[in-house]
PDB file of C-alpha atoms and ligand atoms in Angstrom:
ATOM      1  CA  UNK A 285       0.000   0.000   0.000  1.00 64.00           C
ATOM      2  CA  UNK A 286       1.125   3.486  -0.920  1.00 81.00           C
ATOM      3  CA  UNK A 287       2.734   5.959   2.076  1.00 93.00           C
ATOM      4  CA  UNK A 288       1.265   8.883   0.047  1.00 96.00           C
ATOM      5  CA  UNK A 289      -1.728  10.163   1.723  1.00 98.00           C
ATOM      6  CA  UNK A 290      -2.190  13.461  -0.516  1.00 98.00           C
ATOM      7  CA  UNK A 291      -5.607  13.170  -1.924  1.00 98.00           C
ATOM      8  CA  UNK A 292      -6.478  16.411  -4.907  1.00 99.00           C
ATOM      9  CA  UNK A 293      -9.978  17.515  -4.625  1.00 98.00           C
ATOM     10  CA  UNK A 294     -11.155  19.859  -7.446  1.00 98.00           C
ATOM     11  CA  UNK A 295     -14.266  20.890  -8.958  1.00 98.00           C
ATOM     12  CA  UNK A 296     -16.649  23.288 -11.160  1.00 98.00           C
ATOM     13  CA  UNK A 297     -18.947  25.658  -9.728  1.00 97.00           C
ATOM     14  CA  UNK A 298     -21.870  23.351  -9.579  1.00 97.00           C
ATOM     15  CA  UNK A 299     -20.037  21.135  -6.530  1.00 98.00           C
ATOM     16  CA  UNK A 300     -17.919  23.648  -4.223  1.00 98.00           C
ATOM     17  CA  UNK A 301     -19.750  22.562  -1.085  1.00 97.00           C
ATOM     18  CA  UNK A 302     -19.867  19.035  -1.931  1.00 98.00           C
ATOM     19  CA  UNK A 303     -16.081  18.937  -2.527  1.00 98.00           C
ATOM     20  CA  UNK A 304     -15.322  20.632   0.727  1.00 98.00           C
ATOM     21  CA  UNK A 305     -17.318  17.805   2.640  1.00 98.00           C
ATOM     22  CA  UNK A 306     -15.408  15.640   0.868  1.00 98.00           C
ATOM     23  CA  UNK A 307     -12.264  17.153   1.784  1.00 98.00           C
ATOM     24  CA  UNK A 308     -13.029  17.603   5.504  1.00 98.00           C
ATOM     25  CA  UNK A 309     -14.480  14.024   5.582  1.00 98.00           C
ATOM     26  CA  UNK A 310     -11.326  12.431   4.186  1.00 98.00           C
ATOM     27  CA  UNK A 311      -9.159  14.765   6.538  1.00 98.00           C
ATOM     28  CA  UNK A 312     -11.285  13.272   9.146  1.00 98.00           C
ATOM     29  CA  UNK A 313     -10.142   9.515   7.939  1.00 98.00           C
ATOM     30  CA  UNK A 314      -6.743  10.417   7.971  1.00 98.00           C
ATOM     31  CA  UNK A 315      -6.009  11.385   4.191  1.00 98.00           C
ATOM     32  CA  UNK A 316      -4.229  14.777   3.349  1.00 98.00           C
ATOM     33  CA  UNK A 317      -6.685  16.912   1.215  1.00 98.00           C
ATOM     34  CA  UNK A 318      -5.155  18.943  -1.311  1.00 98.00           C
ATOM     35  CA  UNK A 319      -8.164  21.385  -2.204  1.00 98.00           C
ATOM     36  CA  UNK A 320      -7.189  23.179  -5.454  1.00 98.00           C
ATOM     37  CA  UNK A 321     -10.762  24.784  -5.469  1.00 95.00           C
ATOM     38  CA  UNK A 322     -12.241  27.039  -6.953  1.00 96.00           C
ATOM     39  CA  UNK A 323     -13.252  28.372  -3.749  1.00 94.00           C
ATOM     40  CA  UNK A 324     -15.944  30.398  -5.568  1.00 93.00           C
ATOM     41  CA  UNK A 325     -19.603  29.328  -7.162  1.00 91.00           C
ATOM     42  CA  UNK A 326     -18.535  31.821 -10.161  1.00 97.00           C
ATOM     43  CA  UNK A 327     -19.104  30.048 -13.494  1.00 98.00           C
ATOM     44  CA  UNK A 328     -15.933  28.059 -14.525  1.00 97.00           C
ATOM     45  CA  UNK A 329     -15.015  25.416 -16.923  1.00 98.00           C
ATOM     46  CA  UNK A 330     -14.675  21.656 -15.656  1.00 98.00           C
ATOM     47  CA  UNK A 331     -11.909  20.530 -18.302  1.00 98.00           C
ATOM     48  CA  UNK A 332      -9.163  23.082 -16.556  1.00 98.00           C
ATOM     49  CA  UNK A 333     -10.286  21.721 -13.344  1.00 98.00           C
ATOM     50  CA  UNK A 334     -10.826  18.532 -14.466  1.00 98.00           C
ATOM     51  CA  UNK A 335      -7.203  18.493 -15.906  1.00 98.00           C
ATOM     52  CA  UNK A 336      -5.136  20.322 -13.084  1.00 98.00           C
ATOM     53  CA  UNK A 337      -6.093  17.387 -10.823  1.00 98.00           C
ATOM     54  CA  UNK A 338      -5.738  14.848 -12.883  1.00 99.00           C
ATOM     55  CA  UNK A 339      -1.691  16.133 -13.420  1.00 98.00           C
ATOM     56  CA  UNK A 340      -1.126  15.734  -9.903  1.00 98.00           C
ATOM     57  CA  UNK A 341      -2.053  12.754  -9.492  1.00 98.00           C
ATOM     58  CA  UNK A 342      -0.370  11.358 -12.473  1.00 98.00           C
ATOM     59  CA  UNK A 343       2.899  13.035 -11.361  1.00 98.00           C
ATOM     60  CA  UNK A 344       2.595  10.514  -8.332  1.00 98.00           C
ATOM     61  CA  UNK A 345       2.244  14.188  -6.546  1.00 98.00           C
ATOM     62  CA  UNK A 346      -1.168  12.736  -4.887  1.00 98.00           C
ATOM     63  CA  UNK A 347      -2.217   9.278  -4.154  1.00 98.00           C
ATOM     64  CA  UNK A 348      -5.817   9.743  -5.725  1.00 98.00           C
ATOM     65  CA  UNK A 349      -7.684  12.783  -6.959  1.00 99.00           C
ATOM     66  CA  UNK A 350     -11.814  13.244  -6.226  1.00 99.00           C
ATOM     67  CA  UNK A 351     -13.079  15.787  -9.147  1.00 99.00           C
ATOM     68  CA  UNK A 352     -16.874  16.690  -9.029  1.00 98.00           C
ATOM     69  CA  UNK A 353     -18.773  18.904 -11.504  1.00 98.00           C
ATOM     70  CA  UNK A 354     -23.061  18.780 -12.161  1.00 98.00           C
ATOM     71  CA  UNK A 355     -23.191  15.364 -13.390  1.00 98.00           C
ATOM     72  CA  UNK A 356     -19.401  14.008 -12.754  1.00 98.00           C
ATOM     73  CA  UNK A 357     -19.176  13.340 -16.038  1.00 98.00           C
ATOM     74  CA  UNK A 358     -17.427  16.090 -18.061  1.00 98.00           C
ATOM     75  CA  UNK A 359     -14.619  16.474 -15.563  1.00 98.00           C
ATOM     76  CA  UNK A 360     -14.260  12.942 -15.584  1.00 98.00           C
ATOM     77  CA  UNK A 361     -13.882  12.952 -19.290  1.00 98.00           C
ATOM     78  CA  UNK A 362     -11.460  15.742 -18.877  1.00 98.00           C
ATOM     79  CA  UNK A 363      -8.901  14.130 -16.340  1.00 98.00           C
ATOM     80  CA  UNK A 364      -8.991  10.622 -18.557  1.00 98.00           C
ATOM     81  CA  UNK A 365      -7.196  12.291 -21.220  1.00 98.00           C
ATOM     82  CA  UNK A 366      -3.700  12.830 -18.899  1.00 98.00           C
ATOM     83  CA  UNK A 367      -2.302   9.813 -19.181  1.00 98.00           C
ATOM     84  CA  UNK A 368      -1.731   7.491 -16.066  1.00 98.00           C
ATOM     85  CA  UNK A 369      -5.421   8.350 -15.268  1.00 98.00           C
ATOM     86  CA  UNK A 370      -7.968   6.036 -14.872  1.00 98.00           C
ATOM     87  CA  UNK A 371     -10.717   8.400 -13.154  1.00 99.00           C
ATOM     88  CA  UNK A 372     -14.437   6.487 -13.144  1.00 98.00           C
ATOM     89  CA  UNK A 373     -18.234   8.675 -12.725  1.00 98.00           C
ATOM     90  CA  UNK A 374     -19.817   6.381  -9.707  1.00 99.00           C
ATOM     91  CA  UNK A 375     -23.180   7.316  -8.276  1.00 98.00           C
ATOM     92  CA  UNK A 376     -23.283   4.090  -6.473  1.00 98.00           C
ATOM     93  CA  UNK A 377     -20.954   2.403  -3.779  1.00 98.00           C
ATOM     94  CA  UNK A 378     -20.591  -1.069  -5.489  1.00 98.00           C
ATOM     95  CA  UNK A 379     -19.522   0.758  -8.761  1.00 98.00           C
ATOM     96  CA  UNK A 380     -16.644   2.714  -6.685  1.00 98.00           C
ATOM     97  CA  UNK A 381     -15.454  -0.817  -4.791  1.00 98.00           C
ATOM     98  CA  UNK A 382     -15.371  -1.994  -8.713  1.00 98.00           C
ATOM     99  CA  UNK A 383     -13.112   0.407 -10.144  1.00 98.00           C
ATOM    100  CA  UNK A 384     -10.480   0.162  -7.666  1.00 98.00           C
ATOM    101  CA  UNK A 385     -10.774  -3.635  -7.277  1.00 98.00           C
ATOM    102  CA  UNK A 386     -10.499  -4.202 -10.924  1.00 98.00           C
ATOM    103  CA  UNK A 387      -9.517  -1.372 -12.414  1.00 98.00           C
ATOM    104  CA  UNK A 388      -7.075   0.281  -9.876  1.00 98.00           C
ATOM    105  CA  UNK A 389      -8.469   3.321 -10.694  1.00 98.00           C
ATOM    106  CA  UNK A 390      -6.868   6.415  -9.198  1.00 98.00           C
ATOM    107  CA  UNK A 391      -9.731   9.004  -9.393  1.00 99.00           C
ATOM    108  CA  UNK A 392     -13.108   9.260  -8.459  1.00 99.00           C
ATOM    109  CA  UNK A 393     -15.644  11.831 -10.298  1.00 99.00           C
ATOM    110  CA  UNK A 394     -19.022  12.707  -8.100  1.00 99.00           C
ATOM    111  CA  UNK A 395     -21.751  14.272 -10.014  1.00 98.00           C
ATOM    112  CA  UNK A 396     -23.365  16.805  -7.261  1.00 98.00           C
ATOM    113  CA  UNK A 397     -26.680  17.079  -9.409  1.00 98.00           C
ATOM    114  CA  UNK A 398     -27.039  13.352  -8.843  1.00 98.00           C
ATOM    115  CA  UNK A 399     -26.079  12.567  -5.402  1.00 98.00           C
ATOM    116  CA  UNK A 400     -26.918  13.474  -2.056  1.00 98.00           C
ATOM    117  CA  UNK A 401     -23.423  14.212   0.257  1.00 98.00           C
ATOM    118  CA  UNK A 402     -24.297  10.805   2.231  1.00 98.00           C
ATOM    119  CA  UNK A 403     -24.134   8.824  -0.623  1.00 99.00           C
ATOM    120  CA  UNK A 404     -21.321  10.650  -2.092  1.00 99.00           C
ATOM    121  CA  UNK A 405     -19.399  10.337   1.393  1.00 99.00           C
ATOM    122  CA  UNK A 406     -20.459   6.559   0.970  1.00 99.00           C
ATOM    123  CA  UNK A 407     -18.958   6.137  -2.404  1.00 99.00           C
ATOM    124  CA  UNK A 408     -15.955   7.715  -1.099  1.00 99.00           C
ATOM    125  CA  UNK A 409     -15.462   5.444   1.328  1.00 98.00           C
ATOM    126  CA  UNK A 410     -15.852   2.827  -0.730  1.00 98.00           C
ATOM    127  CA  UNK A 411     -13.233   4.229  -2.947  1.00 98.00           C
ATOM    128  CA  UNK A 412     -10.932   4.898  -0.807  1.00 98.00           C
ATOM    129  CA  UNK A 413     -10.986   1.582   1.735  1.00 98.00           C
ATOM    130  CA  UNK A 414     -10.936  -0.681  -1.394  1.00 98.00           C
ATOM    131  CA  UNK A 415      -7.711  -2.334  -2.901  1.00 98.00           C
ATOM    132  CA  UNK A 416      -6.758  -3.448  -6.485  1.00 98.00           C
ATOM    133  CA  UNK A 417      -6.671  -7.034  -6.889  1.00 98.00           C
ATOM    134  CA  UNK A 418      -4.210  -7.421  -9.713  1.00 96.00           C
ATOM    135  CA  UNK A 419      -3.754 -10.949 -11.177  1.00 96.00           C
ATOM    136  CA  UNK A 420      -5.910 -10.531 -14.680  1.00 97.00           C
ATOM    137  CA  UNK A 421      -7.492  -7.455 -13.385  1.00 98.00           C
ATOM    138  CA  UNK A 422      -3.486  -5.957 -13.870  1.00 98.00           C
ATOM    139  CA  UNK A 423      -3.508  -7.569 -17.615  1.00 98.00           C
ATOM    140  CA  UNK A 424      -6.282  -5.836 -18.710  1.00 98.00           C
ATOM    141  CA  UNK A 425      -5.266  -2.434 -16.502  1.00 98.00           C
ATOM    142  CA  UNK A 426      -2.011  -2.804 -18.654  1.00 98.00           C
ATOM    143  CA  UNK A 427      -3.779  -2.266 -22.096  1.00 97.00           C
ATOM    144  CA  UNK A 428      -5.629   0.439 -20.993  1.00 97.00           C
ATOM    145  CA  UNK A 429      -2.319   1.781 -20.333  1.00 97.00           C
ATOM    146  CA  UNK A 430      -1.446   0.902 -23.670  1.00 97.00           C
ATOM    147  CA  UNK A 431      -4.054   2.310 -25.527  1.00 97.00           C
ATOM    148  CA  UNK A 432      -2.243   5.816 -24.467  1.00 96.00           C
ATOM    149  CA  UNK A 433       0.862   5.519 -26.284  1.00 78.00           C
TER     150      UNK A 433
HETATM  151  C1  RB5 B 631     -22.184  22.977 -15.549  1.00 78.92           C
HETATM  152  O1  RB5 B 631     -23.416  23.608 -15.743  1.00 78.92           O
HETATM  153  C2  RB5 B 631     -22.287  21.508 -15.918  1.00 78.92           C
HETATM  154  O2  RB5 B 631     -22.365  21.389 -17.307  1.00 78.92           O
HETATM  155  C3  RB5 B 631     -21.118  20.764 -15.357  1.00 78.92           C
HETATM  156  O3  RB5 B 631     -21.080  20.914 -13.970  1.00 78.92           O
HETATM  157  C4  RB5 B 631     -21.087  19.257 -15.588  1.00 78.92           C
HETATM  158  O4  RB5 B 631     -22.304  18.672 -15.239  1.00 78.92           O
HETATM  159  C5  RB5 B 631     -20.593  18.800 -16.891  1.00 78.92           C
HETATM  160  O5  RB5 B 631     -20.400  17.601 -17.151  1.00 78.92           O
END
């Protein structure tokens, strides 16, 4: 299991309060938040956010990165294109045991038009508690890798 604790948070304006719960519930579990905002509910564009968090984690910088906009989906779409990414949308907690199990993924993307913060802290936790099984799982982890060159 990694040492690194760091854990980006970043969002659009449609999930700033949701993201800080997140960040002050992982705190709370003994994570480091790195909150690269915005800090505002001014109108903004996901990709930039989507994008800035996705970098540190695939610098190794941060462990994992949790990136919320409206639906989840646009900023998730936004981080998968830094390579090393593998950020999933989950609105569900088996779907966020899934994509670490099998597909070590190392983001999470929250839609905050979808879910409540008790689910979302749920998926979190699910996300966060869960460990990547490797064996096959790593074969096929390995071509998505591969699909980036
Ligand atoms: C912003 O209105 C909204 O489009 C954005 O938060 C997100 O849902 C996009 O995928």
């Amino acid at each position: 299991m990694s040492t690194n604790k760091r854990i980006v948070l970043s969002s659009d304006h449609a999930a700033i309060d949701l993201r800080q719960a997140i960040a002050a519930y992982v705190e709370a579990q003994g994570w480091e938040p790195v909150d690269i905002g915005p800090m505002t509910s001014e109108s903004t564009h996901y990709p930039e956010h989507g994008a800035a968090a996705a970098r540190l984690v695939a610098s190794g910088d941060c462990r994992f990165g949790i990136i919320l906009c409206g639906t989840g989906q646009g900023i998730m779409m936004a981080a998968n294109k830094i390579n090393g990414v593998r950020c999933g949308v989950c609105s569900d907690v088996f779907s966020a045991q899934m994509i670490r199990q099998h597909n070590d993924a190392n983001m999470l993307s929250l839609g905050a038009r979808v879910i409540d913060e008790k689910l979302a802290l749920e998926i979190v936790a699910a996300f966060l508690t869960s460990e990547f099984e490797g064996g096959r799982h790593a074969t096929r982890v390995d071509m998505i890798g591969a699909l980036e060159a």
